[in-house]
């Protein structure tokens, strides 16, 4: 088996080397970039061979292309979220099938708050590493780190840290949740801390499921800077390419669509270049099956001097199944910032809430903003 692994790695590097040989026909700058990509790939293979712990961690990466970014060259937050989820579903599905028993695939149940610490640009390499940090009887906690690498200078920056929760679903019965094989903890404290995180996310996920029941309704001729002026919706028919082996939508696909809608809302509100700053916990309340029509709706809830909070709701309509009604599938709050041409934050227009519900959501958003601001400053209580 070790010889087979060595042969496979040799063939891989030979194939990459063959591609490098063909790069002599490209321009000097393109050749330099491609050769640097090759060396980065070799370093990644060498790193995985030394540091990879089978079943408990995974590393993957790719170069960012023009279709991954906005007009200013900043990579969409949804693209990063999709890569994070891909790494999470691979490692959790692999772990849940590590023992003999019924085969399953891991389904995303929740993503904890995710901050975008640094923007990523076209031409940079995104390195995504995922590690299983806790398992309960029916769920897996995966922690993911994302690094951006400038392959011309070798500079690396941490761009994202995320925590995701998965549940294993049987391949024979999509509604059957299987048991998760336990992991071995290095210290007893790790298991206790993981159990606390598990209980906290479970409680919040149940509370959120019943809190978001309203629908975003369009309004004719809205005034600028109001909620109605920037609110947006996207309708998407779920196809086979969006789905897992079970025939329901990948969590990463849903998150990417949610980020696109939130970005449209933010851009409509401030009419400048915008980037994702953070995503509050994304809760997946129910599965979305192939053939459903999903409506992703976004509306502004709160603005500070330099940030905008957008609530995004995902509703699924099983048009081919008359026995099931439209239902809420996912929900989250996205925070965006406005940037000038030099990438510096700009002031954003202040939101003008009109109805009592909008004013209530504004105050709730303000509370979340102050709470996170206090947390960043090391305080336990929000400061006015």
GROMACS .gro file of C-alpha atoms in nm:
model
  384
    1UNK     CA    1   0.000   0.000   0.000
    2UNK     CA    2   0.279   0.254   0.079
    3UNK     CA    3   0.429   0.180  -0.265
    4UNK     CA    4   0.093   0.245  -0.430
    5UNK     CA    5   0.062   0.578  -0.247
    6UNK     CA    6   0.414   0.672  -0.353
    7UNK     CA    7   0.337   0.577  -0.713
    8UNK     CA    8   0.014   0.781  -0.711
    9UNK     CA    9   0.193   1.087  -0.570
   10UNK     CA   10   0.474   1.048  -0.827
   11UNK     CA   11   0.222   1.026  -1.113
   12UNK     CA   12   0.044   1.336  -0.980
   13UNK     CA   13   0.366   1.539  -0.965
   14UNK     CA   14   0.466   1.408  -1.310
   15UNK     CA   15   0.136   1.528  -1.453
   16UNK     CA   16   0.177   1.870  -1.291
   17UNK     CA   17   0.535   1.883  -1.418
   18UNK     CA   18   0.413   1.802  -1.769
   19UNK     CA   19   0.177   2.098  -1.747
   20UNK     CA   20   0.466   2.318  -1.632
   21UNK     CA   21   0.666   2.215  -1.938
   22UNK     CA   22   0.383   2.336  -2.163
   23UNK     CA   23   0.381   2.676  -1.994
   24UNK     CA   24   0.688   2.787  -2.192
   25UNK     CA   25   0.445   2.885  -2.468
   26UNK     CA   26   0.271   3.138  -2.244
   27UNK     CA   27   0.378   3.493  -2.168
   28UNK     CA   28   0.653   3.552  -1.912
   29UNK     CA   29   0.414   3.682  -1.644
   30UNK     CA   30   0.166   3.395  -1.691
   31UNK     CA   31   0.452   3.146  -1.680
   32UNK     CA   32   0.575   3.292  -1.352
   33UNK     CA   33   0.230   3.273  -1.194
   34UNK     CA   34   0.170   2.916  -1.313
   35UNK     CA   35   0.512   2.796  -1.200
   36UNK     CA   36   0.450   2.949  -0.855
   37UNK     CA   37   0.115   2.766  -0.846
   38UNK     CA   38   0.298   2.440  -0.919
   39UNK     CA   39   0.549   2.494  -0.638
   40UNK     CA   40   0.259   2.582  -0.402
   41UNK     CA   41   0.091   2.253  -0.500
   42UNK     CA   42   0.412   2.059  -0.429
   43UNK     CA   43   0.444   2.226  -0.088
   44UNK     CA   44   0.080   2.143  -0.010
   45UNK     CA   45   0.131   1.775  -0.103
   46UNK     CA   46   0.443   1.758   0.113
   47UNK     CA   47   0.266   1.925   0.406
   48UNK     CA   48  -0.031   1.689   0.392
   49UNK     CA   49   0.201   1.388   0.379
   50UNK     CA   50   0.373   1.496   0.701
   51UNK     CA   51   0.101   1.655   0.915
   52UNK     CA   52  -0.226   1.491   0.806
   53UNK     CA   53  -0.404   1.286   1.073
   54UNK     CA   54  -0.626   1.031   0.889
   55UNK     CA   55  -0.997   1.086   0.945
   56UNK     CA   56  -0.966   1.388   1.173
   57UNK     CA   57  -0.831   1.669   0.951
   58UNK     CA   58  -0.820   1.763   0.584
   59UNK     CA   59  -0.654   2.033   0.372
   60UNK     CA   60  -0.763   2.158   0.030
   61UNK     CA   61  -0.718   2.467  -0.181
   62UNK     CA   62  -0.747   2.636  -0.520
   63UNK     CA   63  -0.660   2.960  -0.694
   64UNK     CA   64  -0.923   3.235  -0.703
   65UNK     CA   65  -1.055   3.311  -1.052
   66UNK     CA   66  -1.228   3.622  -1.192
   67UNK     CA   67  -1.570   3.456  -1.167
   68UNK     CA   68  -1.514   3.415  -0.790
   69UNK     CA   69  -1.496   3.792  -0.729
   70UNK     CA   70  -1.688   4.116  -0.766
   71UNK     CA   71  -1.602   4.400  -1.006
   72UNK     CA   72  -1.341   4.534  -0.762
   73UNK     CA   73  -1.154   4.201  -0.755
   74UNK     CA   74  -1.257   4.099  -0.401
   75UNK     CA   75  -1.362   3.735  -0.371
   76UNK     CA   76  -1.730   3.692  -0.283
   77UNK     CA   77  -1.798   3.586   0.074
   78UNK     CA   78  -2.031   3.319  -0.063
   79UNK     CA   79  -1.743   3.161  -0.256
   80UNK     CA   80  -1.542   3.130   0.066
   81UNK     CA   81  -1.843   2.995   0.256
   82UNK     CA   82  -1.897   2.731  -0.013
   83UNK     CA   83  -1.533   2.618   0.012
   84UNK     CA   84  -1.560   2.603   0.392
   85UNK     CA   85  -1.870   2.384   0.369
   86UNK     CA   86  -1.712   2.156   0.109
   87UNK     CA   87  -1.420   2.086   0.342
   88UNK     CA   88  -1.659   2.031   0.633
   89UNK     CA   89  -1.886   1.786   0.452
   90UNK     CA   90  -1.589   1.583   0.324
   91UNK     CA   91  -1.426   1.535   0.663
   92UNK     CA   92  -1.751   1.474   0.853
   93UNK     CA   93  -1.887   1.227   0.594
   94UNK     CA   94  -1.553   1.046   0.592
   95UNK     CA   95  -1.553   1.022   0.972
   96UNK     CA   96  -1.914   0.905   0.996
   97UNK     CA   97  -1.834   0.621   0.755
   98UNK     CA   98  -1.508   0.524   0.927
   99UNK     CA   99  -1.663   0.222   1.097
  100UNK     CA  100  -1.853  -0.075   0.959
  101UNK     CA  101  -2.222  -0.009   0.946
  102UNK     CA  102  -2.492   0.169   0.748
  103UNK     CA  103  -2.348   0.414   0.495
  104UNK     CA  104  -2.437   0.780   0.534
  105UNK     CA  105  -2.363   1.133   0.418
  106UNK     CA  106  -2.320   1.431   0.651
  107UNK     CA  107  -2.575   1.713   0.623
  108UNK     CA  108  -2.503   2.067   0.741
  109UNK     CA  109  -2.720   2.173   1.034
  110UNK     CA  110  -2.558   2.498   1.151
  111UNK     CA  111  -2.268   2.735   1.091
  112UNK     CA  112  -2.153   2.944   1.387
  113UNK     CA  113  -2.069   3.313   1.346
  114UNK     CA  114  -1.801   3.358   1.081
  115UNK     CA  115  -1.583   3.670   1.053
  116UNK     CA  116  -1.408   3.769   0.732
  117UNK     CA  117  -1.079   3.888   0.881
  118UNK     CA  118  -0.909   3.989   0.556
  119UNK     CA  119  -1.029   4.022   0.194
  120UNK     CA  120  -0.913   3.772  -0.066
  121UNK     CA  121  -0.836   3.876  -0.423
  122UNK     CA  122  -0.823   3.724  -0.770
  123UNK     CA  123  -0.502   3.528  -0.827
  124UNK     CA  124  -0.453   3.435  -0.463
  125UNK     CA  125  -0.466   3.074  -0.345
  126UNK     CA  126  -0.724   2.985  -0.081
  127UNK     CA  127  -0.600   2.716   0.160
  128UNK     CA  128  -0.883   2.554   0.356
  129UNK     CA  129  -0.809   2.320   0.648
  130UNK     CA  130  -1.076   2.141   0.850
  131UNK     CA  131  -1.057   1.940   1.172
  132UNK     CA  132  -1.314   1.745   1.374
  133UNK     CA  133  -1.310   1.883   1.728
  134UNK     CA  134  -1.615   1.724   1.894
  135UNK     CA  135  -1.869   1.449   1.836
  136UNK     CA  136  -2.198   1.390   2.013
  137UNK     CA  137  -2.418   1.087   1.960
  138UNK     CA  138  -2.574   1.228   1.642
  139UNK     CA  139  -2.361   1.529   1.538
  140UNK     CA  140  -2.010   1.633   1.440
  141UNK     CA  141  -1.839   1.965   1.511
  142UNK     CA  142  -1.588   2.074   1.245
  143UNK     CA  143  -1.359   2.375   1.279
  144UNK     CA  144  -1.227   2.528   0.957
  145UNK     CA  145  -0.948   2.780   0.890
  146UNK     CA  146  -0.895   2.964   0.561
  147UNK     CA  147  -0.563   3.120   0.457
  148UNK     CA  148  -0.503   3.334   0.150
  149UNK     CA  149  -0.164   3.305  -0.017
  150UNK     CA  150  -0.007   3.550  -0.259
  151UNK     CA  151   0.183   3.302  -0.475
  152UNK     CA  152   0.415   3.573  -0.612
  153UNK     CA  153   0.539   3.689  -0.272
  154UNK     CA  154   0.453   3.387  -0.055
  155UNK     CA  155   0.263   3.608   0.190
  156UNK     CA  156  -0.014   3.427   0.379
  157UNK     CA  157  -0.303   3.577   0.577
  158UNK     CA  158  -0.576   3.424   0.790
  159UNK     CA  159  -0.907   3.522   0.631
  160UNK     CA  160  -1.167   3.302   0.803
  161UNK     CA  161  -1.232   3.081   1.102
  162UNK     CA  162  -1.558   2.887   1.110
  163UNK     CA  163  -1.733   2.621   1.317
  164UNK     CA  164  -1.985   2.392   1.147
  165UNK     CA  165  -2.219   2.122   1.279
  166UNK     CA  166  -2.318   1.817   1.073
  167UNK     CA  167  -2.556   1.525   1.123
  168UNK     CA  168  -2.516   1.189   0.943
  169UNK     CA  169  -2.815   1.087   0.731
  170UNK     CA  170  -2.863   0.732   0.608
  171UNK     CA  171  -2.826   0.673   0.235
  172UNK     CA  172  -3.120   0.434   0.256
  173UNK     CA  173  -3.353   0.669   0.443
  174UNK     CA  174  -3.291   1.045   0.429
  175UNK     CA  175  -3.498   1.103   0.744
  176UNK     CA  176  -3.292   0.862   0.953
  177UNK     CA  177  -3.011   1.016   1.160
  178UNK     CA  178  -2.733   0.769   1.238
  179UNK     CA  179  -2.496   0.754   1.532
  180UNK     CA  180  -2.154   0.920   1.502
  181UNK     CA  181  -1.832   0.729   1.580
  182UNK     CA  182  -1.658   0.896   1.878
  183UNK     CA  183  -1.319   1.063   1.851
  184UNK     CA  184  -1.027   1.041   2.094
  185UNK     CA  185  -0.954   1.364   2.281
  186UNK     CA  186  -0.603   1.460   2.384
  187UNK     CA  187  -0.734   1.615   2.706
  188UNK     CA  188  -1.052   1.569   2.909
  189UNK     CA  189  -1.111   1.947   2.896
  190UNK     CA  190  -1.152   1.932   2.518
  191UNK     CA  191  -1.451   1.700   2.546
  192UNK     CA  192  -1.612   1.910   2.820
  193UNK     CA  193  -1.566   2.234   2.624
  194UNK     CA  194  -1.706   2.069   2.313
  195UNK     CA  195  -2.012   1.949   2.504
  196UNK     CA  196  -2.081   2.304   2.620
  197UNK     CA  197  -2.060   2.433   2.260
  198UNK     CA  198  -2.292   2.154   2.148
  199UNK     CA  199  -2.560   2.234   2.408
  200UNK     CA  200  -2.541   2.609   2.333
  201UNK     CA  201  -2.581   2.572   1.956
  202UNK     CA  202  -2.861   2.318   1.995
  203UNK     CA  203  -3.062   2.559   2.211
  204UNK     CA  204  -3.006   2.858   1.983
  205UNK     CA  205  -3.092   2.659   1.671
  206UNK     CA  206  -3.429   2.558   1.814
  207UNK     CA  207  -3.508   2.915   1.922
  208UNK     CA  208  -3.422   3.056   1.580
  209UNK     CA  209  -3.640   2.803   1.398
  210UNK     CA  210  -3.957   2.948   1.548
  211UNK     CA  211  -3.847   3.313   1.550
  212UNK     CA  212  -3.824   3.366   1.175
  213UNK     CA  213  -4.172   3.310   1.040
  214UNK     CA  214  -4.253   3.626   0.846
  215UNK     CA  215  -4.221   3.683   0.472
  216UNK     CA  216  -4.046   3.968   0.287
  217UNK     CA  217  -4.313   4.151   0.084
  218UNK     CA  218  -4.231   4.391  -0.205
  219UNK     CA  219  -4.350   4.753  -0.186
  220UNK     CA  220  -4.408   4.984  -0.484
  221UNK     CA  221  -4.208   5.309  -0.516
  222UNK     CA  222  -4.015   5.290  -0.186
  223UNK     CA  223  -3.815   5.585  -0.057
  224UNK     CA  224  -3.431   5.573  -0.059
  225UNK     CA  225  -3.257   5.440   0.255
  226UNK     CA  226  -3.568   5.253   0.366
  227UNK     CA  227  -3.590   4.877   0.417
  228UNK     CA  228  -3.820   4.840   0.115
  229UNK     CA  229  -3.583   5.032  -0.113
  230UNK     CA  230  -3.297   4.780  -0.092
  231UNK     CA  231  -3.474   4.452  -0.010
  232UNK     CA  232  -3.416   4.186  -0.274
  233UNK     CA  233  -3.518   3.831  -0.359
  234UNK     CA  234  -3.373   3.555  -0.574
  235UNK     CA  235  -3.576   3.260  -0.704
  236UNK     CA  236  -3.381   2.943  -0.783
  237UNK     CA  237  -3.492   2.603  -0.914
  238UNK     CA  238  -3.294   2.330  -0.739
  239UNK     CA  239  -3.124   2.106  -0.994
  240UNK     CA  240  -2.909   1.790  -0.972
  241UNK     CA  241  -2.583   1.989  -0.967
  242UNK     CA  242  -2.698   2.164  -0.646
  243UNK     CA  243  -2.760   1.841  -0.458
  244UNK     CA  244  -2.592   1.567  -0.256
  245UNK     CA  245  -2.624   1.191  -0.306
  246UNK     CA  246  -2.953   1.213  -0.117
  247UNK     CA  247  -3.100   1.460  -0.362
  248UNK     CA  248  -3.110   1.761  -0.129
  249UNK     CA  249  -2.919   2.087  -0.159
  250UNK     CA  250  -2.557   2.122  -0.045
  251UNK     CA  251  -2.529   2.363   0.247
  252UNK     CA  252  -2.252   2.547   0.063
  253UNK     CA  253  -2.479   2.613  -0.236
  254UNK     CA  254  -2.743   2.762  -0.008
  255UNK     CA  255  -2.489   2.982   0.173
  256UNK     CA  256  -2.348   3.111  -0.156
  257UNK     CA  257  -2.695   3.213  -0.275
  258UNK     CA  258  -2.767   3.378   0.061
  259UNK     CA  259  -2.448   3.582   0.036
  260UNK     CA  260  -2.534   3.691  -0.319
  261UNK     CA  261  -2.872   3.824  -0.210
  262UNK     CA  262  -2.725   3.998   0.096
  263UNK     CA  263  -2.463   4.159  -0.128
  264UNK     CA  264  -2.733   4.292  -0.361
  265UNK     CA  265  -2.919   4.445  -0.066
  266UNK     CA  266  -2.601   4.611   0.064
  267UNK     CA  267  -2.504   4.742  -0.279
  268UNK     CA  268  -2.852   4.886  -0.339
  269UNK     CA  269  -2.844   5.061  -0.004
  270UNK     CA  270  -2.505   5.233  -0.028
  271UNK     CA  271  -2.430   5.213  -0.406
  272UNK     CA  272  -2.058   5.150  -0.353
  273UNK     CA  273  -1.822   4.853  -0.352
  274UNK     CA  274  -1.921   4.624  -0.066
  275UNK     CA  275  -1.765   4.315   0.097
  276UNK     CA  276  -1.885   4.059   0.350
  277UNK     CA  277  -1.754   4.142   0.697
  278UNK     CA  278  -1.916   3.861   0.897
  279UNK     CA  279  -2.201   3.612   0.902
  280UNK     CA  280  -2.402   3.546   1.214
  281UNK     CA  281  -2.497   3.185   1.287
  282UNK     CA  282  -2.659   3.021   0.983
  283UNK     CA  283  -2.930   2.780   1.089
  284UNK     CA  284  -3.055   2.511   0.852
  285UNK     CA  285  -3.406   2.436   0.974
  286UNK     CA  286  -3.504   2.177   0.715
  287UNK     CA  287  -3.370   1.999   0.408
  288UNK     CA  288  -3.428   2.134   0.056
  289UNK     CA  289  -3.495   1.860  -0.196
  290UNK     CA  290  -3.416   1.845  -0.566
  291UNK     CA  291  -3.694   1.998  -0.774
  292UNK     CA  292  -3.793   2.256  -0.511
  293UNK     CA  293  -3.815   2.624  -0.596
  294UNK     CA  294  -3.635   2.826  -0.331
  295UNK     CA  295  -3.683   3.195  -0.264
  296UNK     CA  296  -3.389   3.370  -0.097
  297UNK     CA  297  -3.500   3.705   0.046
  298UNK     CA  298  -3.283   3.974   0.202
  299UNK     CA  299  -3.369   4.293   0.388
  300UNK     CA  300  -3.172   4.555   0.576
  301UNK     CA  301  -3.225   4.539   0.952
  302UNK     CA  302  -2.963   4.773   1.100
  303UNK     CA  303  -2.687   5.017   1.006
  304UNK     CA  304  -2.405   5.155   1.216
  305UNK     CA  305  -2.168   5.425   1.092
  306UNK     CA  306  -1.970   5.184   0.874
  307UNK     CA  307  -2.156   4.854   0.864
  308UNK     CA  308  -2.487   4.709   0.747
  309UNK     CA  309  -2.674   4.409   0.887
  310UNK     CA  310  -2.890   4.216   0.641
  311UNK     CA  311  -3.133   3.940   0.735
  312UNK     CA  312  -3.154   3.660   0.478
  313UNK     CA  313  -3.439   3.408   0.474
  314UNK     CA  314  -3.459   3.095   0.258
  315UNK     CA  315  -3.803   2.950   0.182
  316UNK     CA  316  -3.856   2.626  -0.009
  317UNK     CA  317  -4.160   2.549  -0.222
  318UNK     CA  318  -4.188   2.178  -0.320
  319UNK     CA  319  -4.375   2.243  -0.645
  320UNK     CA  320  -4.374   1.876  -0.751
  321UNK     CA  321  -4.516   1.758  -0.417
  322UNK     CA  322  -4.865   1.887  -0.342
  323UNK     CA  323  -4.867   1.722   0.000
  324UNK     CA  324  -4.606   1.960   0.141
  325UNK     CA  325  -4.647   2.334   0.187
  326UNK     CA  326  -4.391   2.613   0.155
  327UNK     CA  327  -4.153   2.613   0.453
  328UNK     CA  328  -3.861   2.807   0.604
  329UNK     CA  329  -3.538   2.620   0.524
  330UNK     CA  330  -3.259   2.850   0.649
  331UNK     CA  331  -3.194   3.194   0.798
  332UNK     CA  332  -2.899   3.413   0.896
  333UNK     CA  333  -2.772   3.769   0.943
  334UNK     CA  334  -2.494   3.899   0.716
  335UNK     CA  335  -2.284   4.206   0.795
  336UNK     CA  336  -2.134   4.410   0.510
  337UNK     CA  337  -1.902   4.709   0.493
  338UNK     CA  338  -1.862   4.969   0.218
  339UNK     CA  339  -1.514   5.029   0.074
  340UNK     CA  340  -1.357   5.304  -0.137
  341UNK     CA  341  -1.118   5.242  -0.428
  342UNK     CA  342  -0.825   5.205  -0.184
  343UNK     CA  343  -1.012   4.941   0.017
  344UNK     CA  344  -1.078   5.172   0.314
  345UNK     CA  345  -1.415   5.161   0.497
  346UNK     CA  346  -1.667   5.429   0.400
  347UNK     CA  347  -1.960   5.567   0.602
  348UNK     CA  348  -2.290   5.405   0.499
  349UNK     CA  349  -2.627   5.580   0.462
  350UNK     CA  350  -2.833   5.539   0.777
  351UNK     CA  351  -3.131   5.308   0.750
  352UNK     CA  352  -3.475   5.469   0.793
  353UNK     CA  353  -3.713   5.214   0.952
  354UNK     CA  354  -4.079   5.296   0.882
  355UNK     CA  355  -4.307   5.030   1.031
  356UNK     CA  356  -4.318   4.906   1.389
  357UNK     CA  357  -4.173   4.570   1.282
  358UNK     CA  358  -3.883   4.744   1.106
  359UNK     CA  359  -3.815   4.956   1.413
  360UNK     CA  360  -3.820   4.644   1.631
  361UNK     CA  361  -3.577   4.463   1.401
  362UNK     CA  362  -3.354   4.773   1.397
  363UNK     CA  363  -3.330   4.772   1.778
  364UNK     CA  364  -3.261   4.398   1.782
  365UNK     CA  365  -2.986   4.450   1.524
  366UNK     CA  366  -2.842   4.732   1.730
  367UNK     CA  367  -2.829   4.500   2.029
  368UNK     CA  368  -2.639   4.237   1.830
  369UNK     CA  369  -2.400   4.504   1.701
  370UNK     CA  370  -2.325   4.638   2.050
  371UNK     CA  371  -2.285   4.288   2.187
  372UNK     CA  372  -2.026   4.196   1.925
  373UNK     CA  373  -1.850   4.531   1.966
  374UNK     CA  374  -1.824   4.475   2.339
  375UNK     CA  375  -1.699   4.121   2.283
  376UNK     CA  376  -1.423   4.247   2.055
  377UNK     CA  377  -1.322   4.502   2.317
  378UNK     CA  378  -1.305   4.232   2.584
  379UNK     CA  379  -1.619   4.335   2.776
  380UNK     CA  380  -1.893   4.098   2.884
  381UNK     CA  381  -2.173   4.354   2.866
  382UNK     CA  382  -2.262   4.580   2.572
  383UNK     CA  383  -2.155   4.941   2.609
  384UNK     CA  384  -2.393   5.220   2.500
   0.00000   0.00000   0.00000
